[in-house]
Coordinates of C-alpha atoms in Angstrom, one line a residue:
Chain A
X220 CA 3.4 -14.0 -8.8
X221 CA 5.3 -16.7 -7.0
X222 CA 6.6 -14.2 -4.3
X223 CA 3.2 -12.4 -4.0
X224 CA 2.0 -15.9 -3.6
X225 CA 5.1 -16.6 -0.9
X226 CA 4.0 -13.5 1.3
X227 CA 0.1 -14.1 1.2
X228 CA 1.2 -17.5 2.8
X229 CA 3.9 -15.9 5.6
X230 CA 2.0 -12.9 6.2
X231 CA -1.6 -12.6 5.2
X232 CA -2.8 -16.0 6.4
X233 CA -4.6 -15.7 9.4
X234 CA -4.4 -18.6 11.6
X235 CA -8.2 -19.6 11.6
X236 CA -7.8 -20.7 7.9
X237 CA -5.2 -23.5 9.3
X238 CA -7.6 -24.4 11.9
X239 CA -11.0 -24.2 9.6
X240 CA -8.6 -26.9 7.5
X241 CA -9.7 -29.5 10.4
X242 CA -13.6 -28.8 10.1
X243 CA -13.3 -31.2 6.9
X244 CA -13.8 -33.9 9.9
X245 CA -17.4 -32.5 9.6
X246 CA -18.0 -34.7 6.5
X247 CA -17.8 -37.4 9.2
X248 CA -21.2 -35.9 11.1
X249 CA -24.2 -38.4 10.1
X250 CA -26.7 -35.9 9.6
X251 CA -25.4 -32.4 8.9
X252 CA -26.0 -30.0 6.0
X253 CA -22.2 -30.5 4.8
X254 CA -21.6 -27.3 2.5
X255 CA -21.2 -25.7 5.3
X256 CA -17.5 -26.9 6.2
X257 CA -16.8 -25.2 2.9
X258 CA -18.5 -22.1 4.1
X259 CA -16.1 -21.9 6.9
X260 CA -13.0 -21.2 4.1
X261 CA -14.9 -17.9 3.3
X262 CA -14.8 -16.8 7.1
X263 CA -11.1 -17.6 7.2
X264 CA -10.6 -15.8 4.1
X265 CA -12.9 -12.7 5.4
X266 CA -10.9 -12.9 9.1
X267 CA -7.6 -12.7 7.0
X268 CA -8.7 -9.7 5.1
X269 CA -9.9 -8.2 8.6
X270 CA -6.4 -9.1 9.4
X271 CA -4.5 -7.5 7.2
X272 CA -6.6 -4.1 7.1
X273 CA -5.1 -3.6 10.3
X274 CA -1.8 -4.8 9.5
X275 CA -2.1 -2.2 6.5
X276 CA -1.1 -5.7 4.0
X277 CA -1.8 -3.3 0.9
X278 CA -0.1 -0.3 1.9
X279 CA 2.9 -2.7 2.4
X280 CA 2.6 -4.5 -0.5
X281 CA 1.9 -1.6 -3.0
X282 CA 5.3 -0.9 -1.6
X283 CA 7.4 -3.7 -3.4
X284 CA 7.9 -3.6 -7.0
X285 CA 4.5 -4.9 -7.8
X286 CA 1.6 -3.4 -10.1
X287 CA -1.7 -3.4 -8.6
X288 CA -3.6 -5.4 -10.7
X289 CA -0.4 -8.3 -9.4
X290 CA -1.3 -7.7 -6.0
X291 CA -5.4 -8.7 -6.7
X292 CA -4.1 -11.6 -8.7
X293 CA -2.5 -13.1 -6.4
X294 CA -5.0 -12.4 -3.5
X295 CA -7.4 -14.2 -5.8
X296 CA -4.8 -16.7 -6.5
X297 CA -4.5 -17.4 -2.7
X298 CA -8.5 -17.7 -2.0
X299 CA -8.6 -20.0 -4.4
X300 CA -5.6 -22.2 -3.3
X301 CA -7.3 -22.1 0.2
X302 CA -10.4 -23.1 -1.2
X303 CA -9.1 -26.4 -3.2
X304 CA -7.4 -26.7 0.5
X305 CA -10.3 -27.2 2.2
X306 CA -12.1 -29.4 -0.7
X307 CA -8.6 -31.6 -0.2
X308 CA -8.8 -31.6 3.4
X309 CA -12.8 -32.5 2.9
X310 CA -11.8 -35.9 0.7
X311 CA -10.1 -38.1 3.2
X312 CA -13.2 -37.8 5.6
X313 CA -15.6 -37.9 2.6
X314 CA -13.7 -41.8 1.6
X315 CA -13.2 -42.4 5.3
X316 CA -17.7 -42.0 5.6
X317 CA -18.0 -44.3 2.6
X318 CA -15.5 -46.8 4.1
X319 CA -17.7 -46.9 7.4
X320 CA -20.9 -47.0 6.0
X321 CA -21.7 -43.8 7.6
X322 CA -25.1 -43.8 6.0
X323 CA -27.2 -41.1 3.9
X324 CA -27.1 -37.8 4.9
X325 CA -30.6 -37.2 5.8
X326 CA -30.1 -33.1 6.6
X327 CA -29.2 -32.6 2.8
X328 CA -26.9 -33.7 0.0
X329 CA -24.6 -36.7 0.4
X330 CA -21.2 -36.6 0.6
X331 CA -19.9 -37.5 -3.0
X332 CA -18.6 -36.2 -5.7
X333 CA -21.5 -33.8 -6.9
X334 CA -21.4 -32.2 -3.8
X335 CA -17.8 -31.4 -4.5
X336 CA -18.8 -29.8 -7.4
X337 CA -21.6 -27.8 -6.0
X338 CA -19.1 -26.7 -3.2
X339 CA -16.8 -25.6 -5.7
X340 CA -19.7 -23.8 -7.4
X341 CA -20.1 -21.9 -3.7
X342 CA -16.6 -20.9 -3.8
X343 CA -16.5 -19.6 -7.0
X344 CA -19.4 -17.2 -5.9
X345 CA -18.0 -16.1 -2.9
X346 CA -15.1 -15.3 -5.3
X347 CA -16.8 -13.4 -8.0
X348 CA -18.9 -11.3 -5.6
X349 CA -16.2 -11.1 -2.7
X350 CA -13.1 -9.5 -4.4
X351 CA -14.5 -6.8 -6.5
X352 CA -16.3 -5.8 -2.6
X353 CA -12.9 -6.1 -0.7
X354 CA -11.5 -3.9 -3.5
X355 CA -13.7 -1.4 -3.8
X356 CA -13.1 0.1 -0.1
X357 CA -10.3 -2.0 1.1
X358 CA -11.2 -0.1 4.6
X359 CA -14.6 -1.1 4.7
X360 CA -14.9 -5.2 4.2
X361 CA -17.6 -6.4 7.2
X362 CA -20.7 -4.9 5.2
X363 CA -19.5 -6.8 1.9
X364 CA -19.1 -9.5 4.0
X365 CA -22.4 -9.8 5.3
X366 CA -23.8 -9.2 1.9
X367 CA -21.9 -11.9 -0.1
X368 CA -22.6 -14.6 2.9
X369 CA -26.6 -14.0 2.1
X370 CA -26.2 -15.1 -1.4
X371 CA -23.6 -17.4 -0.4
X372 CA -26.7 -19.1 1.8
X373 CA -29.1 -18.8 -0.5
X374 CA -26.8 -21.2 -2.7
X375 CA -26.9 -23.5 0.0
X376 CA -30.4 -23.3 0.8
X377 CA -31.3 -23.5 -2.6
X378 CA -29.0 -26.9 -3.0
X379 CA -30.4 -28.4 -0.2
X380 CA -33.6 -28.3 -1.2
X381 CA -33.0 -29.4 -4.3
X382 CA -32.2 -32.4 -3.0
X383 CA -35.6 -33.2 -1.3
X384 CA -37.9 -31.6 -4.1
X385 CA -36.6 -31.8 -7.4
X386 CA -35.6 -35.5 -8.7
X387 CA -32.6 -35.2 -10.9
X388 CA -31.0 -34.1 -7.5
X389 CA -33.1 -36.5 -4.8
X390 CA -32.5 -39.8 -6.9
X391 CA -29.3 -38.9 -8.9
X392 CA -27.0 -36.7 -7.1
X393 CA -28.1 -37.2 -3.8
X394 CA -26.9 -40.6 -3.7
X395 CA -24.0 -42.2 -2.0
X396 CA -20.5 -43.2 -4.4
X397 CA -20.2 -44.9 -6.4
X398 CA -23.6 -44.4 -7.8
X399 CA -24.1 -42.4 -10.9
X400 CA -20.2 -42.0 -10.9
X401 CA -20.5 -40.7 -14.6
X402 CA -23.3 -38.1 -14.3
X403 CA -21.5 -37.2 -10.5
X404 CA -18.2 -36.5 -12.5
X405 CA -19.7 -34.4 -14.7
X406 CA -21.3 -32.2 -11.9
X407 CA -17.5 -32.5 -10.3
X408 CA -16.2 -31.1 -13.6
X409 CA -18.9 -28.3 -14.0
X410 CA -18.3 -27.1 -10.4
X411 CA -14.2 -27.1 -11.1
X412 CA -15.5 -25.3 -14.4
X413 CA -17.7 -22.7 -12.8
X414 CA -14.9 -21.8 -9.6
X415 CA -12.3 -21.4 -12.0
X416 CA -14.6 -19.0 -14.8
X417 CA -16.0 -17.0 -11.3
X418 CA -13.3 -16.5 -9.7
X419 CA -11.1 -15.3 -12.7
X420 CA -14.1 -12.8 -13.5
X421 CA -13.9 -11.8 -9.5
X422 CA -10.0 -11.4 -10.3
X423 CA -10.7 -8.7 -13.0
X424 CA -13.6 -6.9 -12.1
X425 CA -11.6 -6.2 -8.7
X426 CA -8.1 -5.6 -10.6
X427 CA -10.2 -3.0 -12.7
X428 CA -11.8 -1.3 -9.5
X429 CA -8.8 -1.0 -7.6
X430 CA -6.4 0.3 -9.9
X431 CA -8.7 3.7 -9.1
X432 CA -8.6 3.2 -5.7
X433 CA -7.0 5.5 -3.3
X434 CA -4.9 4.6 -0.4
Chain B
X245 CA 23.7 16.5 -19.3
X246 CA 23.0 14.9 -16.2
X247 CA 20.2 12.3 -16.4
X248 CA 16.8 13.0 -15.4
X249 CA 15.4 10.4 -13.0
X250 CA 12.6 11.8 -12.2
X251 CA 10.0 14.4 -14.0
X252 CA 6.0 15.1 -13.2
X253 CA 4.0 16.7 -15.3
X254 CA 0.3 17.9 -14.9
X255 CA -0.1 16.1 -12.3
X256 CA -3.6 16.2 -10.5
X257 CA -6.0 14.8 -8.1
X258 CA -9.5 16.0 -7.0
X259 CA -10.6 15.6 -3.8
X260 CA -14.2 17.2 -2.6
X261 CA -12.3 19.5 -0.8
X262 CA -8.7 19.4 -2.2
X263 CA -7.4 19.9 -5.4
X264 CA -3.7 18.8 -6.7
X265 CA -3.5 21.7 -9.6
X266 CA -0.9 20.5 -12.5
X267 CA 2.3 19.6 -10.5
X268 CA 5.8 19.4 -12.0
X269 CA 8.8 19.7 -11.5
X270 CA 12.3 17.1 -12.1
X271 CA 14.8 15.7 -10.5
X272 CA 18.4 14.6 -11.7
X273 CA 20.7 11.7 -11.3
X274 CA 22.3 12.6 -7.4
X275 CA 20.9 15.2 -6.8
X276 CA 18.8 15.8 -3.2
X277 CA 15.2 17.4 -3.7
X278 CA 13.3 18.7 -0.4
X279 CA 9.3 18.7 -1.3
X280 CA 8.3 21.6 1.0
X281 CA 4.9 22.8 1.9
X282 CA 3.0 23.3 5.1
X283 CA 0.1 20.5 6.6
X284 CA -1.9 19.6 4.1
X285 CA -0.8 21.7 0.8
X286 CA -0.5 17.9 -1.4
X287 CA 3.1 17.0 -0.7
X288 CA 2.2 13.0 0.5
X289 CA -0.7 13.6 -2.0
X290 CA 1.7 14.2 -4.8
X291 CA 4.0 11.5 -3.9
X292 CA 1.7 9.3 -3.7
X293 CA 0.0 10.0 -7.0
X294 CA 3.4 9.5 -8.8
X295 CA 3.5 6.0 -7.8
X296 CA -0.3 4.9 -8.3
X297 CA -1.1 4.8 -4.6
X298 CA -3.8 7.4 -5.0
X299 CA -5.1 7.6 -8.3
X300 CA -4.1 10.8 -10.0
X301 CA -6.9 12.2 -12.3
X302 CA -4.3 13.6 -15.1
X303 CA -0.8 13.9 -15.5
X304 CA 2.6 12.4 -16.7
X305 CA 5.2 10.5 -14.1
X306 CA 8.3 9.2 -15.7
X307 CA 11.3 7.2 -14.0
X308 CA 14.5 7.2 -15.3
X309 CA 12.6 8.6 -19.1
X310 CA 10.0 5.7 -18.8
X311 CA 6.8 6.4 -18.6
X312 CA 5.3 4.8 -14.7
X313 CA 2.0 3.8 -15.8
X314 CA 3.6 1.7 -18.9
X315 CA 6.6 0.4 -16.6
X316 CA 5.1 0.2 -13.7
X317 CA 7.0 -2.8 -12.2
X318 CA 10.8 -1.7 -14.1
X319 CA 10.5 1.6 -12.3
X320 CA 9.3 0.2 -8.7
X321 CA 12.1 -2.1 -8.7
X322 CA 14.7 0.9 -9.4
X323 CA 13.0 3.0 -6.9
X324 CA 11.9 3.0 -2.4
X325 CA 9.3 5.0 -1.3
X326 CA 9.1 5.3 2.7
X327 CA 6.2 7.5 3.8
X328 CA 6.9 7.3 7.8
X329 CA 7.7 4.2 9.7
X330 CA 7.2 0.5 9.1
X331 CA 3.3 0.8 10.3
X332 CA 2.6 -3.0 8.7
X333 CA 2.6 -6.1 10.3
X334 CA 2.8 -4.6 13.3
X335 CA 3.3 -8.1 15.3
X336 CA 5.5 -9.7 12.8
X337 CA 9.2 -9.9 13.8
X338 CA 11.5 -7.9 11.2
X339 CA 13.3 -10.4 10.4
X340 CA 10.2 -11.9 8.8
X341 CA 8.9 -9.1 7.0
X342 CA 12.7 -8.6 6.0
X343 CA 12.3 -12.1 4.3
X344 CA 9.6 -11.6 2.0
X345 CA 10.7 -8.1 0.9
X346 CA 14.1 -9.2 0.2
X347 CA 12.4 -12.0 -1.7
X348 CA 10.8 -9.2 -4.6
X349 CA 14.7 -7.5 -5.2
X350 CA 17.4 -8.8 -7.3
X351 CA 19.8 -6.3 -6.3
X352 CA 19.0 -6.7 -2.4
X353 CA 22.5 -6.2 -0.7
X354 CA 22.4 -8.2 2.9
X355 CA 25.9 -6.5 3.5
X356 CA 24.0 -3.1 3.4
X357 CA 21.1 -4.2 5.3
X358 CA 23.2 -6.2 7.7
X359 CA 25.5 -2.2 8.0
X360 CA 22.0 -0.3 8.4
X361 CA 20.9 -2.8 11.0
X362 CA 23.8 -2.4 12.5
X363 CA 23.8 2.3 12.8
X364 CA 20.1 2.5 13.0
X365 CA 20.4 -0.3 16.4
X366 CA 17.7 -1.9 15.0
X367 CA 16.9 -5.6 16.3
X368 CA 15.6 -7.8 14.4
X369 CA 13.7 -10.5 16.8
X370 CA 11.9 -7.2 17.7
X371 CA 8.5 -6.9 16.0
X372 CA 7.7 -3.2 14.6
X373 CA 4.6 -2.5 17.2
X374 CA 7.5 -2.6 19.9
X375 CA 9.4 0.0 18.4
X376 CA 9.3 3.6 18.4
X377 CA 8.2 6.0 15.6
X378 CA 11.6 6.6 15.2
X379 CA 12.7 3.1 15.6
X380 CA 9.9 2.3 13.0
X381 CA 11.2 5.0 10.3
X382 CA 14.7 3.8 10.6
X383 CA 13.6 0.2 10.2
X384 CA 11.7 1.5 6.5
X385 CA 15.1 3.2 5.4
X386 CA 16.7 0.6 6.1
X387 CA 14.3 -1.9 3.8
X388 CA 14.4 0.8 1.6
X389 CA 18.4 1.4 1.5
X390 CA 19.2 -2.2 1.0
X391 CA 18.1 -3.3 -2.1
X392 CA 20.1 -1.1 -4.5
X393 CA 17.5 1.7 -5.3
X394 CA 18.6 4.8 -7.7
X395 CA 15.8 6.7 -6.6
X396 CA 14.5 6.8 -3.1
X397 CA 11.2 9.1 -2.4
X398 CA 10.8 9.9 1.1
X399 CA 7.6 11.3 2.9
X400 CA 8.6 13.0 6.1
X401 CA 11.6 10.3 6.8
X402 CA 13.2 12.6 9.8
X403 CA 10.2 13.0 11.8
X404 CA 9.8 11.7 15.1
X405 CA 13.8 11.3 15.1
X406 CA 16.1 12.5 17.4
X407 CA 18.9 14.9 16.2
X408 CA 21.9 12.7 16.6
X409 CA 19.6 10.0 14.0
X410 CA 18.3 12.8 12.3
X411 CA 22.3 13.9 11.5
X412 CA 23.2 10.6 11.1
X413 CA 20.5 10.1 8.4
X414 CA 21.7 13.8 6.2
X415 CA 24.9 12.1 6.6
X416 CA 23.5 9.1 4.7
X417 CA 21.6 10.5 2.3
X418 CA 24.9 12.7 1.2
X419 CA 26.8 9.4 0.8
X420 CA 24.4 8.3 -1.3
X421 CA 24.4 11.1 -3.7
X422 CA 28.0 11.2 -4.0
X423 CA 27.4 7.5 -5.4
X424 CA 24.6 8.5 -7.6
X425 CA 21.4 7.7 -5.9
X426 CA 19.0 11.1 -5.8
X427 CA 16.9 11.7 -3.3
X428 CA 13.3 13.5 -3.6
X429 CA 12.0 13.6 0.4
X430 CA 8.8 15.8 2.2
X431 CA 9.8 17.2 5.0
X432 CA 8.6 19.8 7.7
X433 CA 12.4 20.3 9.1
X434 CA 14.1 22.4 6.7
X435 CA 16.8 22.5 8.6
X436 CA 17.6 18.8 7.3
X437 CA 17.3 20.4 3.9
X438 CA 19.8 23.4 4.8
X439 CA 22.4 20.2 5.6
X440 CA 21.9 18.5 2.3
X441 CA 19.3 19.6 -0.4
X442 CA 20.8 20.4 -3.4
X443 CA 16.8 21.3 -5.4
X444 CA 14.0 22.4 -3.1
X445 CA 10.3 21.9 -4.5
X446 CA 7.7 24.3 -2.8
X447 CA 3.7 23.4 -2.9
X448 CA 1.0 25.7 -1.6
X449 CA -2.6 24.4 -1.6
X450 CA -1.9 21.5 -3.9
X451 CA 0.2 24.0 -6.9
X452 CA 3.8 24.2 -7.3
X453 CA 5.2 27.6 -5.9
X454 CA 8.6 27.1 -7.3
X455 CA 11.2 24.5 -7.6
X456 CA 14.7 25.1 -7.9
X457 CA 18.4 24.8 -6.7
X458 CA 18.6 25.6 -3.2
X459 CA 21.6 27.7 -3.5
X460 CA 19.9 30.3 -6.0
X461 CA 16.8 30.2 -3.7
X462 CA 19.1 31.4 -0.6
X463 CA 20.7 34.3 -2.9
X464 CA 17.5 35.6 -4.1
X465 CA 16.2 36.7 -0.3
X466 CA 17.2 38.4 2.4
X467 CA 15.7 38.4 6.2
X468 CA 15.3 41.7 7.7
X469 CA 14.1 42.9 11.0
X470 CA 11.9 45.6 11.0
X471 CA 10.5 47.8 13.7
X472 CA 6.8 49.6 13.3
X473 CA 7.6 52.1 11.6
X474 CA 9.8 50.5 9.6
X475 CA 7.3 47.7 8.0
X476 CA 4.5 50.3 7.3
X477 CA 7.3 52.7 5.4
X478 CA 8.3 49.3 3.2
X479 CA 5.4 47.3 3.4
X480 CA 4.8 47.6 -0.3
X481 CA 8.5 46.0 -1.1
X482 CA 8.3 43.3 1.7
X483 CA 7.9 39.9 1.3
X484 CA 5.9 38.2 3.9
X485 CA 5.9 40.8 7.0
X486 CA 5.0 39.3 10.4
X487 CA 5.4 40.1 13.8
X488 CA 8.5 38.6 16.0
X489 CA 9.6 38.6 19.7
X490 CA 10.4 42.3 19.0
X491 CA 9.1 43.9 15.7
X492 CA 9.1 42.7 12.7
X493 CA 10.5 40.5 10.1
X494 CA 9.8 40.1 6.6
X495 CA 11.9 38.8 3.2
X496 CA 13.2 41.2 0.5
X497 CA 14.6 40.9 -2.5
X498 CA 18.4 40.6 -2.3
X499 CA 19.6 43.4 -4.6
X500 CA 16.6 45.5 -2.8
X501 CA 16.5 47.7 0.1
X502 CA 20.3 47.7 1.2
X503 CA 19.6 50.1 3.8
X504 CA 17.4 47.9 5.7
X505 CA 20.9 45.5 6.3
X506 CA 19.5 42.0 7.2
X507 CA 20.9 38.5 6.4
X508 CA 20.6 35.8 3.6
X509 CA 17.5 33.6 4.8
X510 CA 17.0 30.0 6.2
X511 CA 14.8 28.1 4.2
X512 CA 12.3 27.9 6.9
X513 CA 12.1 31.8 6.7
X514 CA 11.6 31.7 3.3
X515 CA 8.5 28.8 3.6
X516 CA 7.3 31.0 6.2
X517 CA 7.2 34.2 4.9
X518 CA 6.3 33.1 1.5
X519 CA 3.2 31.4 2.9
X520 CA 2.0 34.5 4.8
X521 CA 2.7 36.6 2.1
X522 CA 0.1 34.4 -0.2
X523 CA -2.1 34.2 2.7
X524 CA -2.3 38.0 2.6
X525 CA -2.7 37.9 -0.6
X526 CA -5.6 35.7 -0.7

């Protein structure tokens, strides 16, 4: 796993996932709907896949000694290591906005912890409904793209309006560090939870598809 | 008893318009298979099915007496399968890709890789979407030569090569057998295969035809030349009968009509006038 790992990162990585990294500075933006840095992981994910369609990555890597259900893993493995990236690359902004007092986020949910764990919730969808897609018709991804990014949206949307209508969210979560640290952590852990349960289930529904794939 | 490295059995696929029909056949330890068949009858189809690539509906694949789909990963590592050139990562450097494939073998041997390099003229700092086909298939053999395989599977390896590379390639693949390695490779040129098959494997519309030693294949036709008259006075005992440049030619049976003269056949004549006589027949 640790080579498949090895050659996601030389040779499937498209460059747009280094450089979507650096949109964690977004956290510093005073009024901005901030789950949407972490959307930008999924389109460097999605531009990687596009990537390595037309590098023919699976045809190549169904040539090593590796088993197919291997090669999903650690494509799974890899989106979420680029995800936990970007949530790591997110943190030092998110301190650096409680440090300056940036102030409320009035276009949504603050930048704390709980929105951490709802991010991580986000990523775990893209996960479970992304992978099975990209395996089923490794040749055909924009469609599933497209499709997953609605519900991936409708997560958002539904967050962010969570915070302004229902009050657990408004006057818990939706409330600047260290406020509610407890309740915030829990939240934290239940995203971390949900990513990890999603994305595993993404892993094997796709490992199951594509071991009946043709190339 | 020399040891069976390779053996199908039953093996099919269904496509809407293509079946693979219960394909078999072995290969032994050294020995040099060509998989023959014209465009289309299920040779990259079958290859491909033995190693999971397309998923075969039914049959058995075993490496080396294991069983593929329960030791998937033991027989990968003993085997290489090129099917043409290095088409992946078109604008990575070789010397990249080179790194993370050398990475999944134990056995990888840099002397070998560094020798193949060195025949095939293949740079390294070059990427493979600024080589030729050629260029490309060399660079794959040479991946797939360099990390101690037993058993390399090759899906038309000599085309798009020139004939000095093309020679130079028979003359690689008989080293190899004399150390052990066999060889099981697709190929349109038969004449490769005259140079250095020892089994020949013969697939018309996705169902084994035959497969057998090469040499007993050559002693069991003969190519004659026929004028009119000729081929509609035999045309009952010939094998195959098309027309030529001048008249006829068709396949007999070797111990059959001496009188008609003729001379033992190329494998390409026997392909070629087995095919048309199973067109006719159809």
């Amino acid at each position: 796993m640790t080579k498949l790992l090895k050659k996601e990162f030389i040779l499937f990585t498209h460059p747009t996932s280094w450089m979507f990294l650096a949109f964690g500075a977004m956290m510093l933006i005073p009024g901005y709907p901030m789950y949407v840095p972490l959307f930008w992981t999924t389109l460097g994910l999605f531009y990687a896949c596009l990537s390595a369609r037309e590098n023919n990555d699976l045809y190549y890597t169904l040539l090593l000694p590796v088993r197919k259900r291997d090669a999903v893993r650690a494509r799974g493995l890899y989106f979420a290591l680029m995800e936990l990236l970007q949530i790591a690359a997110c943190v030092p902004f998110a301190i650096l906005r409680t440090v300056l007092k940036i102030g409320p986020n009035n276009a949504g949910m603050d930048v704390n912890l709980a929105l951490f764990g709802l991010g991580l919730g986000l990523m775990g969808l893209f996960n479970l409904l992304f992978l099975p897609k990209l395996y089923k018709n490794p040749a055909a991804i924009g469609k599933p793209f497209l499709v997953v990014t609605v519900w991936v949206f409708v997560y958002i949307l539904a967050a962010e309006v969570c915070c302004f209508t229902v009050p657990f969210f408004r006057d818990v979560l939706d409330t600047p560090d260290p406020q509610f640290l407890g309740v915030k952590l829990g939240v934290l852990a239940l995203g971390a939870a949900a990513f990890v349960l999603m994305t595993v289930l993404g892993v094997r529904k796709a490992e199951k598809i594509f071991e009946k794939v043709d190339l | 008893m020399a040891e069976t490295v390779l053996e199908l059995r039953g093996l099919c696929k269904e496509y809407p318009a293509f079946r693979l029909k219960d394909v078999g056949f072995s290969l032994e330890r050294g020995r040099i298979m060509g998989f023959i068949g014209r465009n289309g009858a299920g040779k990259t189809t079958t290859l491909k099915s033995m190693l999971n690539i397309v998923h075969p509906s039914a049959g058995e694949v075993r490496f080396f007496g294991l069983d593929f789909a329960e030791h998937e990963l033991e027989c990968k590592r003993r085997i290489a399968f090129v099917s043409g050139g290095a088409n992946y990562y078109p604008n990575k450097k070789l010397a990249a890709i080179t790194a993370v494939t050398r990475s999944f073998y134990e056995g990888w041997d840099e002397k070998a890789y560094r020798r193949y390099l060195k025949l095939f003229a293949l740079d390294e700092s070059k990427t493979p979407k600024a080589l030729s086909a050629g260029m490309q298939v060399k660079y794959a053999l040479a991946l797939a030569l360099s990390h101690g395989a037993e058993l390399l599977i090759l899906d038309e390896p000599t085309s798009g090569l020139d004939p000095v590379s093309r020679d130079e390639l028979v003359d690689v693949f008989l080293s190899l057998a004399d150390e052990g390695v066999s060889i099981l490779f697709s190929t349109h040129i038969t004449e490769d295969l005259d140079k250095c098959a020892d089994d020949v494997a013969y697939i018309r519309n996705g169902e084994i035809v035959f497969s057998m030693p090469l040499k007993k294949l050559r002693e069991k036709y003969r190519t004659v030349e026929l004028t009119a008259e000729q081929a509609e006075q035999y045309k009952d005992s010939l094998i195959g009968c098309k027309r030529a440049k001048e008249g006829f030619t068709a396949l007999v049976e070797s111990g059959e009509l001496a009188e008609l003269g003729g001379q033992r056949s190329g494998l390409e004549e026997i392909m070629v006038h087995l095919d048309k006589e199973a067109r006719d027949d159809d």
